CSV table of C-alpha atoms (C1' of nucleotides) in Angstrom, one decimal:
chain,number,residue,atom,x,y,z
U,1,MET,CA,0.0,0.0,0.0
U,2,LEU,CA,1.0,3.6,-0.5
U,3,GLY,CA,1.8,5.4,2.6
U,4,SER,CA,-0.1,8.7,3.1
U,5,PRO,CA,1.7,11.6,1.7
U,6,ARG,CA,3.3,14.1,4.1
U,7,ARG,CA,0.9,16.8,2.9
U,8,ASN,CA,-2.6,16.5,1.7
U,9,ARG,CA,-2.7,19.2,-1.0
U,10,ILE,CA,-6.4,18.6,-1.7
U,11,ALA,CA,-7.4,19.0,1.9
U,12,GLU,CA,-5.2,22.1,2.2
U,13,ARG,CA,-6.8,23.8,-0.8
U,14,ARG,CA,-10.3,22.8,0.5
U,15,GLU,CA,-9.5,24.4,3.8
U,16,ALA,CA,-8.2,27.5,2.2
U,17,THR,CA,-11.4,27.8,0.2
U,18,ARG,CA,-13.5,27.4,3.4
U,19,LEU,CA,-11.5,30.2,5.1
U,20,GLU,CA,-11.9,32.4,2.1
U,21,ILE,CA,-15.6,31.9,2.2
U,22,LEU,CA,-15.8,32.7,5.9
U,23,ASP,CA,-13.7,35.8,5.5
U,24,ALA,CA,-16.1,37.0,2.8
U,25,ALA,CA,-19.0,36.2,5.0
U,26,TRP,CA,-17.6,38.3,7.8
U,27,GLU,CA,-17.2,41.2,5.4
U,28,LEU,CA,-20.7,40.9,4.2
U,29,ALA,CA,-22.1,40.5,7.8
U,30,GLN,CA,-20.5,43.8,8.7
U,31,GLU,CA,-21.5,45.6,5.5
U,32,GLN,CA,-25.1,44.3,5.2
U,33,GLY,CA,-25.9,42.7,8.5
U,34,LEU,CA,-25.6,39.1,9.8
U,35,ALA,CA,-29.0,37.9,8.6
U,36,GLU,CA,-29.2,40.2,5.5
U,37,PHE,CA,-26.4,38.9,3.3
U,38,THR,CA,-27.4,36.2,0.8
U,39,LEU,CA,-25.6,33.2,-0.4
U,40,ARG,CA,-25.6,34.7,-3.9
U,41,ASP,CA,-23.8,37.8,-2.5
U,42,LEU,CA,-21.4,35.6,-0.7
U,43,ALA,CA,-20.7,33.3,-3.7
U,44,GLU,CA,-20.1,36.3,-5.9
U,45,ARG,CA,-17.6,37.8,-3.6
U,46,VAL,CA,-15.5,34.6,-3.7
U,47,GLY,CA,-16.0,34.1,-7.4
U,48,MET,CA,-18.6,31.3,-7.4
U,49,ARG,CA,-22.2,30.7,-8.0
U,50,ALA,CA,-24.4,30.2,-5.0
U,51,PRO,CA,-24.9,26.4,-5.3
U,52,SER,CA,-21.1,25.9,-5.3
U,53,LEU,CA,-21.0,27.0,-1.7
U,54,TYR,CA,-22.8,23.8,-0.9
U,55,ALA,CA,-19.6,21.9,-1.8
U,56,HIS,CA,-18.0,23.5,1.3
U,57,PHE,CA,-20.9,24.1,3.7
U,58,ALA,CA,-24.1,22.1,4.1
U,59,SER,CA,-26.2,25.2,4.6
U,60,LYS,CA,-26.2,28.8,5.5
U,61,HIS,CA,-26.6,27.8,9.1
U,62,ALA,CA,-23.4,25.7,8.7
U,63,ILE,CA,-21.6,28.9,7.7
U,64,TYR,CA,-23.0,30.7,10.7
U,65,ASP,CA,-21.9,27.8,12.8
U,66,ALA,CA,-18.3,28.0,11.5
U,67,MET,CA,-18.3,31.8,12.1
U,68,PHE,CA,-19.6,31.2,15.6
U,69,GLY,CA,-16.7,28.9,16.3
U,70,GLN,CA,-14.2,31.4,14.8
U,71,ALA,CA,-15.5,34.3,16.8
U,72,TRP,CA,-15.3,32.5,20.1
U,73,SER,CA,-11.9,31.1,19.3
U,74,LYS,CA,-10.7,34.6,18.4
U,75,TYR,CA,-12.1,36.0,21.6
U,76,GLU,CA,-10.4,33.2,23.6
U,77,GLN,CA,-7.1,34.3,22.1
U,78,VAL,CA,-7.8,37.9,23.0
U,79,ALA,CA,-8.7,37.0,26.5
U,80,LEU,CA,-5.7,34.7,27.0
U,81,ALA,CA,-3.4,37.4,25.7
U,82,GLU,CA,-4.9,39.8,28.1
U,83,LEU,CA,-4.2,37.5,31.0
U,84,ALA,CA,-0.5,37.8,30.4
U,85,ASP,CA,-0.3,41.3,31.9
U,86,LEU,CA,-3.4,41.6,34.0
U,87,PRO,CA,-3.4,44.2,36.8
U,88,GLN,CA,-2.7,42.6,40.2
U,89,ALA,CA,-5.5,44.4,42.0
U,90,PRO,CA,-8.6,42.4,41.7
U,91,ARG,CA,-10.9,45.2,40.7
U,92,ALA,CA,-8.6,46.6,38.2
U,93,ALA,CA,-8.3,43.2,36.7
U,94,ILE,CA,-12.0,42.7,36.5
U,95,ARG,CA,-12.4,46.2,35.0
U,96,ARG,CA,-9.9,45.3,32.4
U,97,LEU,CA,-11.5,42.0,31.4
U,98,ALA,CA,-14.9,43.6,31.3
U,99,ARG,CA,-13.6,46.3,29.1
U,100,VAL,CA,-11.9,43.8,26.8
U,101,PHE,CA,-15.2,41.9,26.4
U,102,PHE,CA,-17.2,45.0,25.9
U,103,ASP,CA,-14.9,46.4,23.3
U,104,PHE,CA,-14.7,43.1,21.5
U,105,ALA,CA,-18.5,43.0,21.2
U,106,VAL,CA,-18.9,46.7,20.2
U,107,ALA,CA,-16.2,46.5,17.6
U,108,ASN,CA,-18.3,44.1,15.5
U,109,PRO,CA,-22.0,44.2,16.3
U,110,SER,CA,-22.8,41.4,13.8
U,111,ARG,CA,-20.2,39.2,15.5
U,112,HIS,CA,-21.7,40.0,18.9
U,113,GLN,CA,-25.1,39.2,17.6
U,114,LEU,CA,-23.9,35.8,16.4
U,115,MET,CA,-21.9,35.1,19.6
U,116,ASN,CA,-24.2,36.3,22.3
U,117,GLN,CA,-27.7,36.7,21.0
U,118,ARG,CA,-30.4,34.3,19.7
U,119,THR,CA,-31.3,36.3,16.7
U,120,ILE,CA,-30.8,34.0,13.7
U,121,PRO,CA,-34.1,32.1,13.4
U,122,GLY,CA,-33.4,28.4,13.9
U,123,PHE,CA,-29.7,28.7,14.4
U,124,GLU,CA,-28.1,26.8,17.2
U,125,PRO,CA,-24.3,26.3,17.4
U,126,SER,CA,-23.0,22.8,17.2
U,127,ALA,CA,-21.2,21.3,20.1
U,128,GLU,CA,-17.9,21.7,18.3
U,129,SER,CA,-18.4,25.4,17.7
U,130,TYR,CA,-19.7,25.9,21.2
U,131,ALA,CA,-16.6,24.4,22.8
U,132,PRO,CA,-14.5,27.6,22.7
U,133,ALA,CA,-17.4,29.5,24.1
U,134,LEU,CA,-17.5,27.1,27.0
U,135,ARG,CA,-13.7,27.4,27.5
U,136,VAL,CA,-14.0,31.2,27.8
U,137,LEU,CA,-16.8,30.8,30.3
U,138,GLU,CA,-14.8,28.4,32.4
U,139,LEU,CA,-11.8,30.8,32.2
U,140,GLY,CA,-14.0,33.6,33.5
U,141,GLN,CA,-15.2,31.5,36.4
U,142,GLN,CA,-11.6,30.6,37.2
U,143,ILE,CA,-10.6,34.2,37.4
U,144,PHE,CA,-13.7,34.9,39.4
U,145,ARG,CA,-12.6,32.3,42.0
U,146,SER,CA,-9.0,33.4,41.8
U,147,ILE,CA,-9.9,36.8,43.3
U,148,GLY,CA,-11.6,35.1,46.2
U,149,LEU,CA,-15.2,35.0,45.1
U,150,SER,CA,-17.1,31.8,45.4
U,151,ASP,CA,-20.9,32.5,44.9
U,152,ALA,CA,-21.7,31.3,41.4
U,153,ALA,CA,-24.8,33.5,41.4
U,154,ASP,CA,-22.5,36.6,41.7
U,155,PHE,CA,-20.7,35.5,38.6
U,156,ASP,CA,-24.0,35.2,36.7
U,157,ILE,CA,-25.0,38.6,37.9
U,158,GLY,CA,-21.7,40.0,36.6
U,159,THR,CA,-22.0,38.5,33.2
U,160,ALA,CA,-25.6,39.6,32.9
U,161,ILE,CA,-24.6,43.2,33.8
U,162,ILE,CA,-21.8,43.5,31.3
U,163,ALA,CA,-24.0,41.9,28.6
U,164,GLY,CA,-26.8,44.3,29.5
U,165,LEU,CA,-24.5,47.3,29.0
U,166,ILE,CA,-23.3,46.0,25.7
U,167,ASN,CA,-26.8,45.4,24.4
U,168,GLN,CA,-28.0,48.9,25.5
U,169,GLN,CA,-24.9,50.4,23.8
U,170,LEU,CA,-25.5,48.6,20.6
U,171,ALA,CA,-29.3,49.0,20.6
U,172,ASN,CA,-29.7,52.6,21.8
U,173,ASP,CA,-26.5,54.4,21.0
U,174,PRO,CA,-24.6,52.5,18.2
U,175,GLY,CA,-21.3,54.1,17.5
U,176,GLY,CA,-21.5,56.2,20.6
U,177,THR,CA,-20.1,55.9,24.2
U,178,ARG,CA,-23.2,56.5,26.3
U,179,TRP,CA,-23.1,53.1,28.0
U,180,SER,CA,-19.4,52.4,27.4
U,181,ALA,CA,-18.7,55.3,29.6
U,182,LEU,CA,-20.6,53.6,32.4
U,183,LEU,CA,-18.8,50.3,32.3
U,184,ASP,CA,-16.1,51.0,35.0
U,185,ARG,CA,-18.6,52.5,37.4
U,186,THR,CA,-21.0,49.6,36.9
U,187,VAL,CA,-18.2,47.0,37.5
U,188,ASP,CA,-17.3,48.8,40.7
U,189,ILE,CA,-21.0,48.7,41.8
U,190,TRP,CA,-21.0,45.0,41.2
U,191,ALA,CA,-17.7,44.5,42.9
U,192,ASP,CA,-19.0,46.4,46.0
U,193,GLY,CA,-22.1,44.3,45.9
U,194,VAL,CA,-20.3,41.0,45.8
U,195,GLY,CA,-17.9,42.0,48.6
U,196,LEU,CA,-14.8,42.4,46.6
U,197,PRO,CA,-12.5,44.6,48.7
U,198,PRO,CA,-11.3,47.9,47.2
U,199,ASP,CA,-8.0,47.9,45.5
U,200,PRO,CA,-5.1,49.2,47.5
U,201,PRO,CA,-4.3,52.8,46.5
U,202,THR,CA,-1.7,53.2,43.9
U,203,ARG,CA,-1.3,57.0,43.7
U,204,THR,CA,2.2,57.6,42.2
U,205,ARG,CA,3.2,60.4,44.5
U,206,LEU,CA,2.7,58.1,47.5
U,207,LYS,CA,5.6,55.7,47.6
U,208,THR,CA,3.7,53.3,49.8
U,209,GLN,CA,3.1,49.9,48.5
U,210,PRO,CA,1.0,48.5,51.3
U,211,GLN,CA,0.5,45.2,49.6
U,212,GLY,CA,0.0,42.6,52.3
U,213,SER,CA,0.8,39.7,50.2
U,214,HIS,CA,2.9,40.1,47.1
U,215,HIS,CA,1.6,38.6,43.9
U,216,GLY,CA,4.3,37.5,41.5
U,217,THR,CA,3.8,40.0,38.7
U,218,PRO,CA,4.2,43.8,39.0
U,219,ALA,CA,1.3,45.8,37.8
U,220,THR,CA,2.6,47.1,34.5
U,221,ARG,CA,-0.1,48.2,32.3
U,222,SER,CA,-0.3,48.0,28.6
U,223,THR,CA,-2.0,50.8,26.7
U,224,SER,CA,-4.7,48.4,25.7
E,1,MET,CA,-73.5,68.5,2.4
E,2,LEU,CA,-74.3,65.6,4.5
E,3,GLY,CA,-73.2,65.7,8.1
E,4,SER,CA,-70.9,63.0,9.2
E,5,PRO,CA,-72.9,60.1,10.7
E,6,ARG,CA,-72.6,59.5,14.5
E,7,ARG,CA,-70.8,56.3,13.8
E,8,ASN,CA,-68.7,55.2,10.9
E,9,ARG,CA,-69.6,51.6,10.5
E,10,ILE,CA,-67.1,51.0,7.8
E,11,ALA,CA,-64.2,52.3,9.9
E,12,GLU,CA,-65.4,50.3,12.9
E,13,ARG,CA,-65.4,47.1,10.9
E,14,ARG,CA,-62.0,47.9,9.5
E,15,GLU,CA,-60.6,48.5,12.9
E,16,ALA,CA,-62.1,45.3,14.2
E,17,THR,CA,-60.4,43.4,11.3
E,18,ARG,CA,-57.1,45.0,12.1
E,19,LEU,CA,-57.3,44.0,15.7
E,20,GLU,CA,-58.3,40.5,14.7
E,21,ILE,CA,-55.2,40.2,12.5
E,22,LEU,CA,-53.0,41.5,15.2
E,23,ASP,CA,-54.4,39.1,17.7
E,24,ALA,CA,-53.7,36.2,15.3
E,25,ALA,CA,-50.2,37.6,14.8
E,26,TRP,CA,-49.5,37.5,18.5
E,27,GLU,CA,-50.6,33.9,18.6
E,28,LEU,CA,-48.4,32.9,15.8
E,29,ALA,CA,-45.4,34.8,17.1
E,30,GLN,CA,-45.7,32.9,20.4
E,31,GLU,CA,-46.2,29.5,18.6
E,32,GLN,CA,-43.7,29.8,15.8
E,33,GLY,CA,-41.5,32.8,16.7
E,34,LEU,CA,-41.7,36.5,15.8
E,35,ALA,CA,-39.8,36.3,12.6
E,36,GLU,CA,-40.8,32.8,11.7
E,37,PHE,CA,-44.6,33.1,11.1
E,38,THR,CA,-45.5,33.9,7.5
E,39,LEU,CA,-48.2,36.1,6.1
E,40,ARG,CA,-49.8,33.0,4.6
E,41,ASP,CA,-50.1,31.5,8.1
E,42,LEU,CA,-51.5,34.7,9.4
E,43,ALA,CA,-54.0,35.1,6.6
E,44,GLU,CA,-55.2,31.5,7.0
E,45,ARG,CA,-55.8,32.1,10.7
E,46,VAL,CA,-58.1,35.0,10.1
E,47,GLY,CA,-59.8,33.3,7.1
E,48,MET,CA,-58.2,35.2,4.3
E,49,ARG,CA,-55.6,34.8,1.6
E,50,ALA,CA,-52.2,36.4,2.2
E,51,PRO,CA,-52.6,39.3,-0.3
E,52,SER,CA,-55.8,40.4,1.4
E,53,LEU,CA,-53.8,41.4,4.5
E,54,TYR,CA,-52.3,44.2,2.4
E,55,ALA,CA,-55.7,45.9,2.4
E,56,HIS,CA,-55.1,46.4,6.2
E,57,PHE,CA,-51.4,46.6,6.6
E,58,ALA,CA,-48.9,48.0,4.1
E,59,SER,CA,-46.3,45.3,4.8
E,60,LYS,CA,-45.2,42.7,7.4
E,61,HIS,CA,-43.1,45.4,9.0
E,62,ALA,CA,-46.3,47.5,9.4
E,63,ILE,CA,-47.8,44.6,11.3
E,64,TYR,CA,-44.7,44.4,13.5
E,65,ASP,CA,-45.0,48.2,14.0
E,66,ALA,CA,-48.6,47.9,15.2
E,67,MET,CA,-47.6,45.1,17.5
E,68,PHE,CA,-44.8,47.1,18.9
E,69,GLY,CA,-47.2,49.9,19.7
E,70,GLN,CA,-49.7,47.5,21.3
E,71,ALA,CA,-47.0,45.9,23.4
E,72,TRP,CA,-45.7,49.1,24.9
E,73,SER,CA,-49.2,50.5,25.4
E,74,LYS,CA,-50.1,47.3,27.2
E,75,TYR,CA,-47.0,47.5,29.4
E,76,GLU,CA,-47.7,51.2,30.1
E,77,GLN,CA,-51.1,50.1,31.5
E,78,VAL,CA,-49.4,47.4,33.6
E,79,ALA,CA,-46.9,49.8,35.0
E,80,LEU,CA,-49.5,52.5,35.7
E,81,ALA,CA,-51.7,49.9,37.5
E,82,GLU,CA,-48.7,48.9,39.5
E,83,LEU,CA,-48.1,52.4,40.7
E,84,ALA,CA,-51.5,52.4,42.3
E,85,ASP,CA,-50.3,50.4,45.3
E,86,LEU,CA,-46.5,50.6,45.1
E,87,PRO,CA,-44.6,50.0,48.4
E,88,GLN,CA,-43.7,53.2,50.0
E,89,ALA,CA,-40.1,52.2,50.8
E,90,PRO,CA,-37.9,53.1,47.8
E,91,ARG,CA,-36.1,49.9,47.5
E,92,ALA,CA,-39.2,47.8,47.8
E,93,ALA,CA,-40.8,50.0,45.1
E,94,ILE,CA,-37.9,49.6,42.7
E,95,ARG,CA,-37.7,45.9,43.3
E,96,ARG,CA,-41.4,45.7,42.5
E,97,LEU,CA,-41.1,47.7,39.3
E,98,ALA,CA,-38.1,45.7,38.2
E,99,ARG,CA,-40.0,42.5,38.9
E,100,VAL,CA,-43.0,43.7,36.9
E,101,PHE,CA,-40.8,44.6,33.9
E,102,PHE,CA,-38.9,41.3,34.2
E,103,ASP,CA,-42.0,39.2,34.4
E,104,PHE,CA,-43.7,41.0,31.5
E,105,ALA,CA,-40.7,40.3,29.3
E,106,VAL,CA,-40.3,36.7,30.3
E,107,ALA,CA,-44.0,36.0,30.0
E,108,ASN,CA,-43.8,36.5,26.2
E,109,PRO,CA,-40.3,36.2,24.7
E,110,SER,CA,-41.5,37.1,21.2
E,111,ARG,CA,-43.0,40.3,22.6
E,112,HIS,CA,-39.9,41.1,24.5
E,113,GLN,CA,-37.9,40.5,21.3
E,114,LEU,CA,-40.1,43.0,19.5
E,115,MET,CA,-40.1,45.6,22.2
E,116,ASN,CA,-36.5,45.5,23.4
E,117,GLN,CA,-34.3,43.9,20.9
E,118,ARG,CA,-33.2,44.9,17.4
E,119,THR,CA,-33.7,41.5,15.9
E,120,ILE,CA,-36.1,41.9,13.0
E,121,PRO,CA,-33.9,42.8,10.0
E,122,GLY,CA,-34.7,46.2,8.8
E,123,PHE,CA,-37.5,46.9,11.3
E,124,GLU,CA,-37.7,50.2,13.1
E,125,PRO,CA,-40.7,51.3,15.0
E,126,SER,CA,-42.5,54.4,13.7
E,127,ALA,CA,-42.7,57.5,15.8
E,128,GLU,CA,-46.3,56.8,16.6
E,129,SER,CA,-45.6,53.3,17.8
E,130,TYR,CA,-42.6,54.5,19.7
E,131,ALA,CA,-44.5,57.1,21.7
E,132,PRO,CA,-45.8,54.7,24.4
E,133,ALA,CA,-42.3,53.3,24.9
E,134,LEU,CA,-41.0,56.9,25.4
E,135,ARG,CA,-43.8,57.5,27.9
E,136,VAL,CA,-42.8,54.4,29.9
E,137,LEU,CA,-39.2,55.5,29.9
E,138,GLU,CA,-40.2,59.0,31.1
E,139,LEU,CA,-42.3,57.4,33.8
E,140,GLY,CA,-39.4,55.4,34.9
E,141,GLN,CA,-37.2,58.4,35.1
E,142,GLN,CA,-39.8,60.2,37.1
E,143,ILE,CA,-39.9,57.5,39.7
E,144,PHE,CA,-36.2,57.4,39.7
E,145,ARG,CA,-36.1,61.1,40.6
E,146,SER,CA,-39.0,60.8,43.0
E,147,ILE,CA,-36.9,58.5,45.3
E,148,GLY,CA,-34.2,61.1,45.5
E,149,LEU,CA,-31.9,60.0,42.7
E,150,SER,CA,-30.6,62.5,40.2
E,151,ASP,CA,-27.7,61.0,38.2
E,152,ALA,CA,-29.1,60.0,34.9
E,153,ALA,CA,-26.2,57.7,34.4
E,154,ASP,CA,-27.4,55.6,37.4
E,155,PHE,CA,-30.8,55.3,35.7
E,156,ASP,CA,-29.1,54.0,32.6
E,157,ILE,CA,-27.1,51.5,34.6
E,158,GLY,CA,-30.3,50.3,36.2
E,159,THR,CA,-32.1,49.7,33.0
E,160,ALA,CA,-29.1,48.0,31.4
E,161,ILE,CA,-28.8,45.7,34.4
E,162,ILE,CA,-32.4,44.6,34.4
E,163,ALA,CA,-32.4,44.2,30.6
E,164,GLY,CA,-29.2,42.1,31.0
E,165,LEU,CA,-30.8,39.7,33.4
E,166,ILE,CA,-33.8,39.3,31.2
E,167,ASN,CA,-31.7,38.6,28.2
E,168,GLN,CA,-29.6,36.0,30.0
E,169,GLN,CA,-32.8,34.4,31.4
E,170,LEU,CA,-34.3,34.1,28.0
E,171,ALA,CA,-31.2,33.1,26.2
E,172,ASN,CA,-29.6,30.7,28.6
E,173,ASP,CA,-32.4,29.3,30.7
E,174,PRO,CA,-35.7,29.8,28.9
E,175,GLY,CA,-38.6,28.7,31.1
E,176,GLY,CA,-36.3,28.5,34.1
E,177,THR,CA,-35.6,30.8,37.0
E,178,ARG,CA,-31.8,30.9,37.1
E,179,TRP,CA,-31.6,34.7,36.5
E,180,SER,CA,-35.1,35.5,37.7
E,181,ALA,CA,-34.0,34.4,41.1
E,182,LEU,CA,-31.1,36.9,41.1
E,183,LEU,CA,-33.2,39.9,40.3
E,184,ASP,CA,-33.9,41.2,43.8
E,185,ARG,CA,-30.3,40.8,44.8
E,186,THR,CA,-29.1,42.5,41.7
E,187,VAL,CA,-31.5,45.4,42.3
E,188,ASP,CA,-30.2,45.8,45.8
E,189,ILE,CA,-26.6,45.8,44.5
E,190,TRP,CA,-27.6,48.6,42.2
E,191,ALA,CA,-29.4,50.5,44.9
E,192,ASP,CA,-26.3,50.2,47.2
E,193,GLY,CA,-24.2,51.4,44.3
E,194,VAL,CA,-26.2,54.5,43.5
E,195,GLY,CA,-26.6,55.4,47.2
E,196,LEU,CA,-30.2,54.6,47.8
E,197,PRO,CA,-30.6,54.3,51.6
E,198,PRO,CA,-31.8,50.9,52.9
E,199,ASP,CA,-35.5,50.7,53.5
E,200,PRO,CA,-36.6,51.1,57.1
E,201,PRO,CA,-37.4,47.7,58.6
E,202,THR,CA,-41.0,46.6,58.3
E,203,ARG,CA,-41.2,43.4,60.2
E,204,THR,CA,-44.9,42.9,60.8
E,205,ARG,CA,-44.7,42.1,64.4
E,206,LEU,CA,-43.1,45.5,64.9
E,207,LYS,CA,-45.9,48.0,64.6
E,208,THR,CA,-43.5,50.8,63.6
E,209,GLN,CA,-44.1,52.7,60.5
E,210,PRO,CA,-41.1,55.0,60.6
E,211,GLN,CA,-41.7,56.8,57.3
E,212,GLY,CA,-39.7,60.0,57.6
E,213,SER,CA,-41.0,62.1,54.8
E,214,HIS,CA,-44.3,61.7,53.0
E,215,HIS,CA,-44.1,62.3,49.2
E,216,GLY,CA,-46.5,64.8,48.0
E,217,THR,CA,-48.5,63.0,45.4
E,218,PRO,CA,-50.5,60.0,46.2
E,219,ALA,CA,-50.0,57.4,43.5
E,220,THR,CA,-53.3,57.6,41.8
E,221,ARG,CA,-52.9,57.6,38.0
E,222,SER,CA,-55.2,57.8,35.1
E,223,THR,CA,-55.6,54.6,33.1
E,224,SER,CA,-54.5,56.3,29.9
G,1,DG,C1',-13.4,16.9,-6.7
G,2,DT,C1',-15.2,21.2,-8.0
G,3,DC,C1',-18.2,24.1,-10.1
G,4,DT,C1',-22.2,25.3,-13.1
G,5,DA,C1',-26.9,25.0,-14.9
G,6,DT,C1',-31.3,24.4,-13.8
G,7,DA,C1',-35.1,23.9,-11.0
G,8,DC,C1',-37.9,23.4,-6.8
G,9,DT,C1',-40.2,25.4,-2.7
G,10,DG,C1',-41.5,29.1,0.1
G,11,DT,C1',-41.3,34.1,1.1
G,12,DG,C1',-43.1,39.0,0.9
G,13,DA,C1',-45.3,41.8,-2.3
G,14,DT,C1',-48.2,43.6,-6.4
G,15,DA,C1',-51.8,43.9,-10.2
G,16,DG,C1',-56.2,43.6,-11.6
G,17,DA,C1',-60.8,41.2,-11.8
G,18,DC,C1',-65.0,40.9,-9.3
I,1,DG,C1',-62.4,44.2,0.5
I,2,DT,C1',-61.2,40.0,-1.1
I,3,DC,C1',-59.9,37.2,-4.5
I,4,DT,C1',-56.7,34.8,-8.3
I,5,DA,C1',-52.6,35.0,-10.5
I,6,DT,C1',-48.1,36.3,-10.6
I,7,DC,C1',-43.7,38.4,-9.5
I,8,DA,C1',-38.9,38.7,-7.7
I,9,DC,C1',-35.9,36.8,-4.7
I,10,DA,C1',-34.6,33.8,-1.0
I,11,DG,C1',-32.4,29.1,0.4
I,12,DT,C1',-31.8,24.7,-1.3
I,13,DA,C1',-31.3,20.3,-4.1
I,14,DT,C1',-29.3,17.7,-7.8
I,15,DA,C1',-27.5,16.2,-12.4
I,16,DG,C1',-23.8,16.6,-15.1
I,17,DA,C1',-19.7,19.1,-17.4
I,18,DC,C1',-14.8,19.5,-16.8
DNA sequence: GTCTATACTGTGATAGAC
DNA sequence: GTCTATCACAGTATAGAC
């Protein structure tokens, strides 16, 4: 028998085509809306006819499903990258993570619609595409516990609050900052409510560093 | 010239037909989903053919628009009725109003979708249908101020938080109580955050009614 | 294997007869 | 006002060219 070749050129080309279709779909979703773009639009953008798309995806929902997986994988990367230099102080860390999630959502409303809302009639992500979303959720819960919180309900409240601000921002002031500007204050209200102690003061002119226990990493901030 | 008759029987019948169509549309929205039901379904339910609907509504969006107006008018009634015997204590009052809004939304997800989400592609309510929504918003702001709060941002945060809980409830636990059970606690967290003083204790076996100041207007409202 | 041509079903919407 | 007939366009299925 022939051994399998080191590379599968056919599979590679197929995968490249899939990604090309998905890239075009993201473009169209931003330009026309997630539900508005048609398969004929999409096919034209990649130089095909609509039925040819069915050689790569079983249905329009299958395209949404692949996009769903891509979006959450992308956000997982962003979140993990953010963990590399997270502020030490718990509240500052939570504020940062909330901001990252908020900005990621607002930067691409169609993507947020796909990731976090049930707005495409009949669409439900497959288990495979849902996996990265679950990993991100688990990551959030880990961080939640790592700052000393334990009540799962408080975590749920936190996610609901941030999602609520995002939805209001996108629905009632798209492109503006009306609700974005309230994010830090809202996170602090939540932190007070769930009993997260205030961060130690870090005023620069005070040289004090009254940190009882010293976490490994200094609190260098990126410009985000 | 002929004077106009006391009643316009034709207009009455027309209006009755419109309402009949809208009632059927609400049924179908609950059964099949807001975006899923078709004009053919709708026409069949009222004993017509689809094109006949266009004698009463200019488009499917026009039907959504009328439903939008109905929904907010209905909620306006519910909210005004609730004001009649609202608890005196500010936090209890806010908790009650939040609960009323929450339950109204969860009781009919399609209706909530229409009222509070941007989920029908291309649909935007007309100014006329939007009017009752604005009245409800203004009513909420009035109550907000009447309990001594003045920072409009805190009002925005409150609405975003409640909407966030509703969305999570409907998206992640439809028919359940996972987020519903967190509503009171969340409202209290918000109330703490915006500086609303705790309600005076009202344990029944204590006969005390230590209400310091009496607000001027009794809560009688017209039924609109 | 990949794409095209063609066609089927279902949608919202319109025209015109009665 | 309601009907029949029809339209344009959507997503989708499949046969067959290359």
